[in-house]
Short mmCIF file of C-alpha atoms and ligand atoms in Angstrom, two decimals:
data_model
loop_
_atom_site.label_atom_id
_atom_site.label_comp_id
_atom_site.label_asym_id
_atom_site.label_seq_id
_atom_site.Cartn_x
_atom_site.Cartn_y
_atom_site.Cartn_z
CA MET G 1 -2.11 -225.71 32.28
CA ILE G 2 -4.17 -223.10 33.65
CA ARG G 3 -6.36 -224.92 36.08
CA ILE G 4 -9.93 -222.69 35.99
CA ALA G 5 -13.16 -223.22 38.73
CA ILE G 6 -16.36 -221.71 37.94
CA VAL G 7 -18.64 -220.46 40.54
CA GLY G 8 -22.27 -219.81 39.23
CA PHE G 9 -23.35 -221.54 36.36
CA GLY G 10 -26.31 -219.29 35.21
CA THR G 11 -26.04 -217.35 31.84
CA VAL G 12 -22.89 -215.45 32.50
CA GLY G 13 -21.50 -218.95 33.84
CA GLN G 14 -22.15 -220.94 31.15
CA GLY G 15 -21.63 -218.03 28.74
CA PHE G 16 -18.18 -218.17 30.02
CA ALA G 17 -17.65 -221.82 29.54
CA GLU G 18 -18.86 -221.66 26.09
CA LEU G 19 -16.53 -218.86 25.05
CA LEU G 20 -13.56 -220.98 26.24
CA GLU G 21 -14.48 -223.74 24.40
CA ARG G 22 -15.25 -221.73 21.31
CA LYS G 23 -12.00 -219.94 21.58
CA ARG G 24 -9.64 -222.86 22.62
CA GLU G 25 -7.50 -222.66 20.03
CA GLU G 26 -6.76 -218.91 19.89
CA ILE G 27 -6.42 -218.95 23.78
CA ARG G 28 -3.82 -221.71 23.37
CA LYS G 29 -2.27 -219.76 21.19
CA LYS G 30 -2.05 -216.50 23.29
CA ILE G 31 -2.04 -218.02 26.61
CA GLY G 32 -1.28 -221.54 27.10
CA GLU G 33 -3.13 -224.65 27.58
CA PHE G 34 -6.10 -224.81 29.99
CA LYS G 35 -8.35 -226.88 31.40
CA VAL G 36 -11.61 -226.53 33.37
CA VAL G 37 -11.44 -228.46 37.12
CA ALA G 38 -14.66 -227.43 38.77
CA ILE G 39 -18.04 -225.84 38.33
CA ALA G 40 -20.69 -225.38 41.18
CA ASP G 41 -23.98 -223.93 41.20
CA SER G 42 -25.85 -222.59 43.76
CA LYS G 43 -26.70 -226.43 44.93
CA SER G 44 -24.37 -228.92 42.94
CA SER G 45 -20.99 -228.96 41.15
CA ILE G 46 -18.97 -231.34 39.43
CA SER G 47 -15.36 -231.65 39.55
CA GLY G 48 -12.81 -234.41 38.32
CA GLU G 49 -12.90 -236.05 35.07
CA PHE G 50 -15.92 -233.74 32.73
CA SER G 51 -15.97 -231.88 29.85
CA ILE G 52 -17.39 -228.36 29.37
CA ASP G 53 -20.20 -229.38 27.14
CA GLU G 54 -20.72 -232.54 29.11
CA ALA G 55 -21.22 -229.78 32.12
CA ILE G 56 -23.65 -227.69 30.34
CA LYS G 57 -25.82 -230.61 28.69
CA MET G 58 -26.34 -231.85 32.49
CA LYS G 59 -27.10 -228.16 33.76
CA ARG G 60 -29.55 -227.10 30.96
CA GLU G 61 -30.95 -231.07 31.02
CA GLU G 62 -31.40 -232.08 34.65
CA GLY G 63 -30.97 -228.20 36.21
CA ARG G 64 -28.31 -229.26 38.08
CA LEU G 65 -24.59 -230.67 38.21
CA ARG G 66 -23.44 -234.09 38.94
CA ASP G 67 -22.31 -233.86 42.57
CA ASP G 68 -23.40 -232.45 45.36
CA ARG G 69 -20.52 -231.23 46.85
CA LYS G 70 -21.41 -227.42 47.46
CA ALA G 71 -19.41 -223.92 46.07
CA ASP G 72 -17.68 -223.16 49.23
CA GLU G 73 -16.32 -226.51 50.12
CA LEU G 74 -15.26 -226.92 46.25
CA ILE G 75 -13.27 -223.87 46.60
CA ASP G 76 -11.75 -225.20 49.65
CA GLU G 77 -11.04 -229.02 48.45
CA VAL G 78 -10.01 -228.47 44.74
CA ASP G 79 -6.39 -226.83 43.49
CA PHE G 80 -6.87 -223.97 40.40
CA ASP G 81 -5.49 -221.02 39.49
CA ILE G 82 -8.36 -218.72 38.73
CA LEU G 83 -11.41 -218.74 40.03
CA VAL G 84 -14.38 -217.32 38.10
CA GLU G 85 -17.41 -216.05 40.13
CA ALA G 86 -20.06 -215.42 38.06
CA THR G 87 -22.80 -215.48 40.79
CA HIS G 88 -26.22 -213.56 41.02
CA THR G 89 -25.35 -209.72 42.15
CA LYS G 90 -26.28 -208.84 45.63
CA LEU G 91 -25.54 -205.57 47.28
CA ASP G 92 -24.21 -206.88 50.50
CA GLY G 93 -22.05 -208.87 48.81
CA GLY G 94 -23.90 -211.99 48.82
CA SER G 95 -22.15 -215.56 49.05
CA GLY G 96 -20.18 -214.23 46.01
CA LEU G 97 -18.31 -212.04 48.30
CA SER G 98 -17.16 -215.09 50.57
CA TYR G 99 -16.36 -217.21 47.44
CA ILE G 100 -14.16 -214.40 45.90
CA LYS G 101 -12.25 -214.19 49.56
CA LYS G 102 -11.83 -217.72 49.81
CA ALA G 103 -9.92 -218.03 46.98
CA LEU G 104 -8.17 -215.24 46.84
CA LYS G 105 -6.25 -216.43 50.77
CA LYS G 106 -5.84 -219.27 48.57
CA GLY G 107 -3.56 -217.43 46.17
CA SER G 108 -5.64 -217.79 43.19
CA HIS G 109 -6.92 -215.12 40.67
CA VAL G 110 -10.50 -214.28 40.38
CA ILE G 111 -12.60 -213.20 37.34
CA THR G 112 -16.10 -211.76 38.74
CA SER G 113 -19.00 -210.51 36.33
CA ASN G 114 -20.62 -210.22 39.89
CA LYS G 115 -20.99 -206.29 41.00
CA GLY G 116 -22.46 -207.22 44.67
CA PRO G 117 -18.90 -208.53 46.09
CA LEU G 118 -17.06 -205.12 44.93
CA VAL G 119 -19.51 -202.75 45.74
CA ALA G 120 -19.74 -204.16 49.73
CA ASP G 121 -16.02 -204.10 49.57
CA PHE G 122 -13.69 -203.37 47.14
CA GLU G 123 -11.28 -201.96 49.35
CA GLY G 124 -11.08 -204.83 51.59
CA LEU G 125 -10.89 -207.28 48.38
CA MET G 126 -8.50 -205.22 46.61
CA THR G 127 -6.20 -205.24 49.96
CA LEU G 128 -6.61 -208.74 50.04
CA ALA G 129 -5.54 -209.41 46.46
CA GLU G 130 -2.61 -207.34 46.87
CA LYS G 131 -1.28 -209.13 50.18
CA LYS G 132 -1.44 -212.45 48.51
CA GLY G 133 -0.03 -211.17 44.98
CA VAL G 134 -2.73 -212.31 43.06
CA LYS G 135 -5.37 -210.39 40.55
CA LEU G 136 -8.93 -209.75 41.06
CA MET G 137 -10.16 -208.61 37.85
CA TYR G 138 -13.58 -207.25 36.82
CA GLU G 139 -14.21 -205.90 33.49
CA ALA G 140 -17.69 -207.30 33.32
CA THR G 141 -19.10 -205.72 35.98
CA VAL G 142 -19.49 -202.68 34.44
CA GLY G 143 -20.71 -201.82 31.15
CA GLY G 144 -19.78 -205.87 29.73
CA ALA G 145 -17.98 -205.55 26.62
CA MET G 146 -17.90 -201.89 26.78
CA PRO G 147 -14.12 -201.32 27.89
CA VAL G 148 -13.93 -198.99 30.94
CA ILE G 149 -11.60 -200.98 33.93
CA LYS G 150 -8.79 -201.98 32.06
CA LEU G 151 -9.23 -198.57 30.08
CA ILE G 152 -8.88 -196.61 33.24
CA LYS G 153 -6.33 -199.16 34.57
CA ARG G 154 -4.02 -199.05 31.64
CA TYR G 155 -4.79 -196.49 28.98
CA LEU G 156 -5.67 -193.81 31.88
CA ALA G 157 -2.73 -194.86 33.85
CA PHE G 158 -1.09 -191.46 34.36
CA CYS G 159 -4.09 -189.40 33.79
CA GLU G 160 -6.11 -187.45 36.46
CA ILE G 161 -9.66 -188.75 35.63
CA GLU G 162 -11.59 -185.46 36.11
CA SER G 163 -15.09 -186.70 35.75
CA VAL G 164 -16.70 -190.13 34.31
CA ARG G 165 -20.39 -189.58 32.75
CA GLY G 166 -21.52 -192.65 31.08
CA ILE G 167 -24.98 -194.88 30.51
CA LEU G 168 -24.63 -197.92 32.41
CA ASN G 169 -27.98 -199.57 32.25
CA GLY G 170 -28.82 -200.98 29.44
CA THR G 171 -32.94 -201.45 30.32
CA CYS G 172 -33.26 -197.64 31.13
CA ASN G 173 -31.76 -196.78 27.79
CA TYR G 174 -33.65 -198.94 25.85
CA ILE G 175 -36.87 -197.61 27.87
CA LEU G 176 -35.92 -194.04 27.65
CA SER G 177 -34.84 -193.96 23.59
CA ARG G 178 -38.20 -195.88 22.73
CA MET G 179 -40.31 -193.24 25.38
CA GLU G 180 -38.47 -191.14 23.02
CA GLU G 181 -38.68 -192.48 19.44
CA GLU G 182 -42.77 -194.30 20.01
CA GLY G 183 -44.40 -191.95 23.00
CA LEU G 184 -44.88 -195.61 24.78
CA PRO G 185 -45.36 -195.51 28.58
CA TYR G 186 -42.41 -196.55 30.52
CA GLU G 187 -44.40 -199.65 31.72
CA GLN G 188 -45.06 -201.28 28.63
CA ILE G 189 -41.66 -201.07 27.42
CA LEU G 190 -40.30 -202.36 30.38
CA ASN G 191 -41.79 -205.73 29.75
CA GLU G 192 -40.42 -205.88 26.36
CA ALA G 193 -36.78 -204.90 28.17
CA GLN G 194 -37.43 -208.29 30.22
CA GLU G 195 -38.40 -209.99 27.43
CA LEU G 196 -34.65 -209.05 25.71
CA GLY G 197 -33.26 -210.47 28.24
CA ILE G 198 -31.47 -207.72 29.96
CA ALA G 199 -33.22 -206.69 32.67
CA GLU G 200 -32.15 -207.50 36.11
CA ALA G 201 -33.90 -210.41 37.91
CA ASP G 202 -35.90 -207.73 39.81
CA PRO G 203 -35.99 -204.82 37.03
CA THR G 204 -36.67 -202.40 39.96
CA TYR G 205 -32.64 -202.50 40.47
CA ASP G 206 -32.85 -200.88 36.54
CA VAL G 207 -35.56 -198.51 36.67
CA GLU G 208 -34.42 -196.77 39.89
CA GLY G 209 -30.60 -196.76 39.18
CA ILE G 210 -29.45 -199.19 41.30
CA ASP G 211 -27.82 -201.33 39.04
CA ALA G 212 -26.15 -198.15 37.56
CA ALA G 213 -25.17 -196.81 40.97
CA ALA G 214 -23.37 -200.35 41.99
CA LYS G 215 -21.57 -199.79 38.36
CA LEU G 216 -20.62 -195.99 39.28
CA ILE G 217 -19.38 -197.15 42.70
CA ILE G 218 -17.03 -199.88 40.97
CA ILE G 219 -15.64 -196.94 38.40
CA ALA G 220 -15.45 -194.46 41.03
CA ASN G 221 -13.20 -197.08 43.37
CA THR G 222 -11.39 -197.69 40.19
CA ILE G 223 -10.79 -194.11 39.74
CA GLY G 224 -9.70 -193.83 43.15
CA VAL G 225 -12.85 -192.14 44.83
CA ASP G 226 -13.27 -194.03 47.96
CA ALA G 227 -17.02 -194.07 47.81
CA LYS G 228 -20.46 -196.25 49.19
CA PHE G 229 -23.32 -197.26 47.35
CA GLU G 230 -24.92 -194.90 49.53
CA ASP G 231 -23.09 -192.27 49.17
CA VAL G 232 -24.70 -192.38 45.47
CA GLU G 233 -27.71 -189.83 44.85
CA ARG G 234 -29.72 -192.10 43.32
CA VAL G 235 -33.65 -190.48 41.10
CA GLY G 236 -34.55 -193.46 38.83
CA ILE G 237 -36.47 -193.30 35.43
CA ARG G 238 -40.32 -194.00 36.88
CA LYS G 239 -41.34 -190.62 36.74
CA ILE G 240 -40.31 -189.61 33.37
CA THR G 241 -43.44 -189.36 30.64
CA PRO G 242 -43.17 -189.47 26.80
CA GLU G 243 -44.47 -185.83 27.17
CA ALA G 244 -40.98 -184.59 28.97
CA PHE G 245 -39.05 -185.85 25.80
CA ASN G 246 -41.34 -183.54 23.42
CA VAL G 247 -40.57 -180.46 26.12
CA ALA G 248 -36.84 -181.57 25.93
CA GLU G 249 -36.65 -182.00 21.89
CA GLU G 250 -38.07 -178.77 21.50
CA LYS G 251 -35.03 -177.45 22.88
CA GLY G 252 -32.37 -179.84 21.23
CA TYR G 253 -32.42 -182.00 24.16
CA THR G 254 -33.27 -185.73 25.05
CA ILE G 255 -33.38 -187.60 28.30
CA ARG G 256 -30.85 -190.18 29.84
CA LEU G 257 -30.30 -191.76 32.99
CA ILE G 258 -26.57 -190.34 33.23
CA ALA G 259 -24.03 -191.91 36.11
CA GLU G 260 -21.49 -189.50 37.23
CA VAL G 261 -18.56 -189.40 39.27
CA SER G 262 -16.39 -186.41 39.68
CA LYS G 263 -14.86 -184.79 42.98
CA GLU G 264 -17.88 -183.04 43.74
CA THR G 265 -20.59 -185.40 42.19
CA LEU G 266 -21.54 -189.01 42.74
CA ARG G 267 -24.89 -188.92 41.03
CA VAL G 268 -27.69 -191.36 38.86
CA SER G 269 -30.23 -189.89 37.87
CA PRO G 270 -32.09 -188.71 34.57
CA ARG G 271 -30.54 -185.32 32.65
CA LEU G 272 -30.60 -183.87 29.39
CA VAL G 273 -28.48 -184.36 26.85
CA PRO G 274 -27.84 -182.50 23.69
CA LEU G 275 -29.64 -184.43 20.81
CA SER G 276 -26.14 -184.63 19.05
CA HIS G 277 -23.82 -185.69 22.17
CA PRO G 278 -22.43 -189.22 21.96
CA LEU G 279 -24.32 -189.93 25.56
CA ALA G 280 -27.52 -189.95 23.20
CA ILE G 281 -27.24 -193.24 22.50
CA LYS G 282 -29.85 -195.27 21.61
CA GLY G 283 -31.13 -198.53 22.63
CA THR G 284 -29.42 -201.10 25.17
CA MET G 285 -26.36 -199.87 24.17
CA ASN G 286 -23.83 -198.41 27.18
CA ALA G 287 -21.64 -195.41 26.66
CA THR G 288 -18.71 -193.69 28.84
CA MET G 289 -17.00 -190.44 28.56
CA PHE G 290 -14.24 -189.73 30.45
CA LYS G 291 -12.96 -186.21 31.43
CA THR G 292 -8.73 -185.88 31.80
CA ASP G 293 -6.10 -183.73 32.31
CA THR G 294 -3.93 -185.15 29.92
CA ALA G 295 -5.80 -187.28 27.79
CA GLY G 296 -8.51 -184.74 26.74
CA ASN G 297 -11.98 -186.91 26.66
CA ILE G 298 -12.34 -190.29 25.56
CA PHE G 299 -15.61 -191.87 24.76
CA VAL G 300 -16.43 -195.68 24.78
CA ALA G 301 -19.67 -197.55 23.61
CA GLY G 302 -20.54 -201.06 23.54
CA ARG G 303 -23.09 -204.13 24.83
CA GLY G 304 -23.55 -203.16 27.94
CA ALA G 305 -25.33 -206.57 28.58
CA GLY G 306 -25.52 -209.87 26.93
CA LYS G 307 -24.12 -213.54 27.36
CA GLU G 308 -21.48 -213.08 24.88
CA GLU G 309 -20.76 -209.87 25.59
CA THR G 310 -20.30 -210.63 29.23
CA ALA G 311 -18.52 -213.46 29.00
CA SER G 312 -15.91 -211.42 26.14
CA ALA G 313 -15.19 -208.94 28.63
CA MET G 314 -14.08 -211.95 31.35
CA LEU G 315 -12.14 -213.94 28.96
CA SER G 316 -9.89 -210.23 28.30
CA ASP G 317 -9.35 -210.38 31.96
CA LEU G 318 -8.07 -213.82 31.76
CA TYR G 319 -5.41 -212.75 29.02
CA ASP G 320 -4.59 -209.52 31.19
CA ILE G 321 -3.53 -212.12 34.10
CA TYR G 322 -1.02 -214.17 31.83
CA VAL G 323 -0.21 -211.53 29.34
CA SER G 324 -0.72 -207.92 29.73
CA ASN G 325 1.84 -207.21 32.61
N1 HSE L 1 -29.53 -204.82 33.58
C1 HSE L 1 -28.67 -204.79 33.71
C2 HSE L 1 -28.47 -204.02 32.41
C3 HSE L 1 -27.49 -205.77 33.24
O1 HSE L 1 -30.29 -203.31 31.60
O2 HSE L 1 -27.62 -203.25 31.82
C4 HSE L 1 -26.19 -205.57 33.15
O3 HSE L 1 -25.63 -205.38 34.19
#
């Protein structure tokens, strides 16, 4: 029986719990029986006998869970095999970083959707996981449902990845592609992106390229480039006007916020992209192009945000922990 503890019970944590329940039978067939043994949000928790449905209902109706026990104590006191860490991103790692460290030190696997801890201490966390002989999985931190991390680690395992270029922020891509098509100014479209529920709680993180830079740091470290957030050359999309698209289009280009890592480059900035190029993707989609020595160019695209999409990436991590060895 796989025992799962969930810390962070907002959209992502609840989405993951719901998907576990919905896919219970498939998970049982492919991995085995599981039980969610504890859930904590920022101020309350539940452990012992409870069902996922019951916890979700409680959280939605009462805004909290049954007990006062905090996430920290829960991690210390409850026995579990996997910690699912889905708290909000803070670039200094925030409490998510200490939850992950605690769980790894205890010898449990971790699946996280939280960029902050990996941006703050990628090397430290990976070393700790290795020392304890457990896995730290983070597919959901970059590009939501778009497979990037396990693609690098498994399918491109023996490739030299010469560069990665990607659209890693759905909010910016949505704003830029609406600007391109409708000539609307960015402030107006940002409101609509917020209504779609994909923008960060503080949308400055999106439009200034902070979210994309955080994801780029995770990709960079995954391909073996030892980089820190401060190393990213970063320009956001605030200064892009609808007129800029007209000029670009006359020459056969559009404008996209591109995150790029190679030996020489670590940058997030608006770039001209040929209209026919796969990275000229539209709407909230994310896309990534890998340039490799032996596999040529690989292109992937997918939904970079959303409750179910993020949960699907976390579920793929669960599969990886138990099956893909
Ligand atoms: N705000 C992010 C985006 C959500 O727009 O892509 C996923 O990290």
